[in-house]
Amino acid sequence: MGQNGSRVNGSRALTAEALLMFTSSTRSVPAAPLVPRHIAIIMDGNGRWAKQRFLPRVAGHKRGVETVRNLVRASIERGVEYLTLFAFSSENWRRPAEEVSLLKGMFLNALEQEIERLHKNRIRLKVVGDLSGFGSHIGELVAAGEALTADNTRLTLTIAASYGGRWDIVRAARTYFQAHPEALDTQAPVSPEAIEPYLSMAHAPEPDLFIRTGGEKRVSNFLLWQMAYTEFYFTDTLWPDFDTQALDAAIASYQQRERRFGRTSEQVQAVRSDQSGSTPQRGSS
């Protein structure tokens, strides 16, 4: 993930193995589970939540951490296997220095306080992004937390911190060519399959459902490669107010989508009927 060479090397070994486990939606048709296997979320609206209550922005961020705890619990209860949260984008460094410092401090506190709790609840922690700007101590905590929770299987919780989708793709391509310098000397095109093992999110399947809270309707440089066929759900609910009912509403919307992955509706219906022998559970989009 870029903060030190050993962690990048370890990530390569893991992601090369993970690539064999997950299906790319642009190469073949993945399963479309009734409950999304992987949910990715942009947690937007902490500052506005605080402003509406005449509170400092830090109050919104602290309430947002509580929402994360509740959402992790709710995701497990509903059978979600992978939860990816956009905590801090590569563009968020442009925010006022005071707020950046606050967010860095909260990230540090969360790592110090939550890793043991995650481990006790059999949750695997992954952190993706360029962590160099956070300092060596946070990098060490992340490495230790990932190692401690590596064998947990109840839920994989991925935190995207100082992450950007374009950064991820460029880093993956650069790392690929470093590992395969002979590719620079040939005229053969580089395939997506060659790049994918070096992406930050290769430890997880592509997201089934993307949620953005806070009313904005954009992806903000989040998981650009991975969300080629992800279903999008936007809500005006501010992140601190995003509760289990809001999560259920997002999942219910997802369950009404017909995930065609480039096929016709008739093809989807025929395959689903062959697989289940029953009336399809999702409606057409």
Coordinates of C-alpha atoms in Angstrom, one line a residue:
M1 CA 0.0 0.0 0.0
G2 CA 3.0 2.2 -0.4
Q3 CA 4.0 3.2 3.1
N4 CA 6.9 0.7 3.2
G5 CA 8.4 -1.8 0.9
S6 CA 7.7 -4.9 3.1
R7 CA 4.0 -4.2 3.2
V8 CA 3.8 -3.7 -0.6
N9 CA 5.5 -7.0 -1.1
G10 CA 3.2 -8.8 1.3
S11 CA 0.2 -7.2 -0.4
R12 CA 1.4 -8.6 -3.8
A13 CA 1.5 -12.2 -2.5
L14 CA -2.0 -11.8 -1.0
T15 CA -3.6 -10.2 -4.0
A16 CA -2.2 -12.6 -6.5
E17 CA -3.9 -15.4 -4.5
A18 CA -7.1 -13.3 -4.1
L19 CA -7.3 -12.8 -7.8
L20 CA -8.0 -16.5 -8.2
M21 CA -10.9 -16.2 -5.8
F22 CA -13.0 -13.4 -7.3
T23 CA -14.6 -12.9 -10.7
S24 CA -14.2 -9.7 -12.7
S25 CA -17.5 -8.4 -13.9
T26 CA -16.0 -7.4 -17.3
R27 CA -14.6 -10.9 -18.0
S28 CA -17.4 -13.1 -16.8
V29 CA -20.8 -12.9 -15.1
P30 CA -20.4 -13.0 -11.3
A31 CA -23.1 -14.1 -8.9
A32 CA -25.7 -11.5 -8.0
P33 CA -26.6 -12.4 -4.4
L34 CA -29.9 -11.3 -2.9
V35 CA -27.9 -9.7 0.0
P36 CA -24.9 -7.8 -1.4
R37 CA -21.7 -9.6 -0.6
H38 CA -19.7 -6.4 -0.7
I39 CA -20.9 -2.9 0.2
A40 CA -18.8 0.2 -0.3
I41 CA -19.8 3.5 1.3
I42 CA -18.8 7.1 1.1
M43 CA -19.6 8.4 4.6
D44 CA -20.6 12.0 3.8
G45 CA -22.3 14.6 5.9
N46 CA -20.5 14.6 9.3
G47 CA -19.7 18.3 9.1
R48 CA -23.2 19.3 8.0
W49 CA -24.8 17.2 10.7
A50 CA -22.8 19.1 13.3
K51 CA -23.5 22.5 11.7
Q52 CA -27.3 21.8 11.8
R53 CA -27.0 21.3 15.6
F54 CA -24.7 24.3 16.1
L55 CA -21.9 22.0 17.1
P56 CA -18.2 22.0 16.1
R57 CA -17.3 19.7 13.2
V58 CA -15.5 17.3 15.5
A59 CA -18.8 16.4 17.0
G60 CA -20.1 15.2 13.7
H61 CA -16.9 13.2 13.1
K62 CA -17.2 11.6 16.5
R63 CA -20.8 10.7 15.9
G64 CA -19.8 9.3 12.6
V65 CA -17.5 6.8 14.3
E66 CA -20.4 5.5 16.3
T67 CA -22.3 5.1 13.1
V68 CA -19.5 3.0 11.8
R69 CA -19.6 0.7 14.8
N70 CA -23.3 0.2 14.4
L71 CA -23.0 -0.4 10.6
V72 CA -20.4 -3.0 11.1
R73 CA -22.7 -4.9 13.5
A74 CA -25.7 -4.5 11.2
S75 CA -23.7 -5.7 8.1
I76 CA -22.7 -8.9 9.9
E77 CA -26.3 -9.5 11.0
R78 CA -27.5 -9.2 7.4
G79 CA -24.9 -11.5 5.9
V80 CA -22.6 -8.9 4.3
E81 CA -19.1 -10.4 3.9
Y82 CA -17.1 -7.3 2.9
L83 CA -17.6 -3.7 4.0
T84 CA -15.4 -0.9 2.5
L85 CA -15.6 2.6 4.0
F86 CA -14.1 5.7 2.4
A87 CA -12.7 7.5 5.4
F88 CA -10.3 10.0 3.9
S89 CA -9.7 10.7 0.2
S90 CA -6.4 11.7 -1.4
E91 CA -8.1 15.0 -2.1
N92 CA -9.1 15.6 1.5
W93 CA -5.6 16.8 2.2
R94 CA -6.9 20.0 0.7
R95 CA -9.1 20.7 3.7
P96 CA -8.1 23.2 6.4
A97 CA -5.0 22.1 8.3
E98 CA -6.9 22.1 11.6
E99 CA -9.5 19.6 10.3
V100 CA -6.9 17.4 8.6
S101 CA -5.0 17.3 11.9
L102 CA -8.3 16.4 13.7
L103 CA -9.0 13.6 11.2
K104 CA -5.5 12.2 11.6
G105 CA -5.9 12.1 15.3
M106 CA -9.2 10.4 15.1
F107 CA -7.8 7.8 12.8
L108 CA -5.0 7.1 15.2
N109 CA -7.4 6.8 18.1
A110 CA -9.6 4.4 16.2
L111 CA -6.7 2.2 15.4
E112 CA -5.5 2.2 19.0
Q113 CA -9.0 1.5 20.4
E114 CA -10.8 -0.7 17.8
I115 CA -8.3 -3.3 16.6
E116 CA -8.6 -5.6 19.6
R117 CA -12.4 -5.2 19.4
L118 CA -12.4 -6.2 15.7
H119 CA -10.2 -9.2 16.4
K120 CA -12.5 -10.4 19.3
N121 CA -15.4 -10.2 16.9
R122 CA -13.5 -12.1 14.2
I123 CA -13.4 -9.2 11.8
R124 CA -10.5 -8.8 9.4
L125 CA -9.1 -5.3 9.0
K126 CA -7.6 -4.0 5.8
V127 CA -6.5 -0.4 5.1
V128 CA -5.9 0.8 1.6
G129 CA -4.3 4.1 0.5
D130 CA -1.1 6.0 0.6
L131 CA -0.5 6.2 4.3
S132 CA 2.8 8.0 4.1
G133 CA 1.2 11.3 5.0
F134 CA -0.1 9.9 8.2
G135 CA 3.3 9.2 9.7
S136 CA 5.2 6.1 10.6
H137 CA 3.3 5.3 13.8
I138 CA -0.1 5.0 12.0
G139 CA 1.6 2.8 9.4
E140 CA 2.9 0.5 12.1
L141 CA -0.5 0.3 13.8
V142 CA -2.1 -0.6 10.5
A143 CA 0.4 -3.3 9.7
A144 CA 0.0 -4.8 13.2
G145 CA -3.8 -4.6 13.0
E146 CA -3.8 -6.3 9.6
A147 CA -1.5 -9.0 10.8
L148 CA -3.5 -9.7 14.0
T149 CA -6.8 -10.0 12.1
A150 CA -5.6 -11.6 8.9
D151 CA -7.3 -15.0 9.6
N152 CA -10.6 -13.6 10.7
T153 CA -13.5 -14.5 8.4
R154 CA -16.7 -13.1 9.9
L155 CA -16.4 -9.8 8.0
T156 CA -13.6 -8.0 6.0
L157 CA -13.7 -4.3 7.0
T158 CA -11.6 -2.2 4.6
I159 CA -10.8 1.4 5.5
A160 CA -9.8 3.6 2.5
A161 CA -7.5 6.3 3.9
S162 CA -5.7 8.8 1.7
Y163 CA -7.1 6.8 -1.1
G164 CA -7.9 7.7 -4.7
G165 CA -9.0 5.5 -7.5
R166 CA -6.7 7.1 -10.0
W167 CA -3.8 6.7 -7.6
D168 CA -4.7 3.1 -7.1
I169 CA -4.6 2.3 -10.9
V170 CA -1.4 4.2 -11.5
R171 CA 0.3 2.5 -8.5
A172 CA -0.9 -0.9 -9.7
A173 CA 0.4 -0.3 -13.2
R174 CA 3.8 1.0 -11.9
T175 CA 4.1 -2.0 -9.5
Y176 CA 3.2 -4.4 -12.3
F177 CA 6.0 -3.1 -14.6
Q178 CA 8.5 -3.2 -11.7
A179 CA 7.6 -6.8 -11.2
H180 CA 7.6 -7.6 -14.9
P181 CA 10.2 -5.3 -16.6
E182 CA 10.2 -7.6 -19.6
A183 CA 6.7 -6.3 -20.4
L184 CA 8.2 -2.9 -21.3
D185 CA 10.3 -4.5 -24.0
T186 CA 7.4 -6.2 -25.8
Q187 CA 4.7 -4.8 -28.1
A188 CA 2.0 -7.0 -26.5
P189 CA -0.9 -5.0 -24.8
V190 CA -1.1 -5.2 -21.1
S191 CA -4.4 -6.8 -20.0
P192 CA -6.6 -5.9 -17.1
E193 CA -6.0 -9.3 -15.7
A194 CA -2.3 -8.5 -15.4
I195 CA -2.9 -5.3 -13.5
E196 CA -5.6 -6.5 -11.1
P197 CA -3.4 -8.4 -8.7
Y198 CA -1.6 -5.2 -7.9
L199 CA -4.7 -3.1 -7.1
S200 CA -5.3 -2.2 -3.4
M201 CA -8.7 -3.9 -3.3
A202 CA -7.6 -7.3 -4.8
H203 CA -8.3 -8.9 -1.5
A204 CA -12.1 -8.4 -2.0
P205 CA -14.7 -9.1 -4.7
E206 CA -16.0 -6.1 -6.6
P207 CA -18.6 -4.2 -4.7
D208 CA -22.2 -5.2 -5.3
L209 CA -23.6 -2.1 -3.8
F210 CA -22.2 1.5 -3.4
I211 CA -23.9 3.8 -1.0
R212 CA -23.2 7.5 -0.6
T213 CA -24.8 9.5 2.2
G214 CA -25.3 13.2 2.5
G215 CA -27.1 14.0 -0.8
E216 CA -24.2 14.2 -3.2
K217 CA -24.4 12.1 -6.4
R218 CA -20.8 11.4 -7.4
V219 CA -18.2 8.7 -6.7
S220 CA -15.4 11.2 -5.8
N221 CA -12.5 9.2 -7.1
F222 CA -13.5 6.1 -5.1
L223 CA -12.9 2.5 -6.4
L224 CA -12.9 3.7 -10.0
W225 CA -11.7 0.3 -11.3
Q226 CA -13.7 -1.9 -9.0
M227 CA -17.2 -0.3 -9.5
A228 CA -17.6 -1.0 -13.2
Y229 CA -20.8 -2.9 -12.6
T230 CA -21.7 -1.9 -9.0
E231 CA -25.2 -0.8 -8.2
F232 CA -25.3 2.8 -6.9
Y233 CA -27.6 4.1 -4.1
F234 CA -27.6 7.8 -3.1
T235 CA -29.4 9.1 0.0
D236 CA -29.9 12.6 1.5
T237 CA -29.4 11.0 5.0
L238 CA -26.3 12.5 6.6
W239 CA -23.8 9.9 7.8
P240 CA -24.3 10.3 11.5
D241 CA -28.0 9.5 11.0
F242 CA -27.4 6.5 8.7
D243 CA -28.9 3.7 10.9
T244 CA -30.0 0.1 10.3
Q245 CA -33.3 1.2 8.7
A246 CA -31.3 3.3 6.2
L247 CA -29.1 0.4 5.5
D248 CA -32.1 -1.9 5.0
A249 CA -33.6 0.7 2.6
A250 CA -30.4 0.7 0.5
I251 CA -30.3 -3.1 0.4
A252 CA -34.0 -3.2 -0.5
S253 CA -33.3 -0.8 -3.4
Y254 CA -30.4 -3.1 -4.5
Q255 CA -32.7 -6.1 -4.4
Q256 CA -35.0 -4.5 -7.0
R257 CA -32.2 -4.1 -9.5
E258 CA -31.7 -6.5 -12.4
R259 CA -28.0 -7.0 -12.7
R260 CA -27.4 -7.8 -16.3
F261 CA -23.6 -7.4 -16.7
G262 CA -24.0 -6.5 -20.4
R263 CA -26.6 -9.2 -21.1
T264 CA -30.2 -8.7 -22.1
S265 CA -33.0 -9.0 -19.6
E266 CA -34.2 -12.1 -21.3
Q267 CA -30.8 -13.8 -20.9
V268 CA -30.8 -12.9 -17.2
Q269 CA -34.3 -14.2 -16.6
A270 CA -33.5 -17.5 -18.5
V271 CA -30.3 -18.1 -16.5
R272 CA -32.0 -17.4 -13.2
S273 CA -34.9 -19.7 -14.0
D274 CA -32.5 -22.5 -15.0
Q275 CA -30.6 -22.0 -11.7
S276 CA -33.5 -21.8 -9.3
G277 CA -36.5 -23.2 -11.1
S278 CA -38.6 -20.4 -9.6
T279 CA -39.8 -16.9 -10.3
P280 CA -37.0 -14.4 -10.2
Q281 CA -36.8 -12.4 -7.0
R282 CA -35.6 -9.1 -8.4
G283 CA -37.5 -6.8 -10.7
S284 CA -36.3 -5.1 -13.8
S285 CA -34.5 -1.9 -13.6

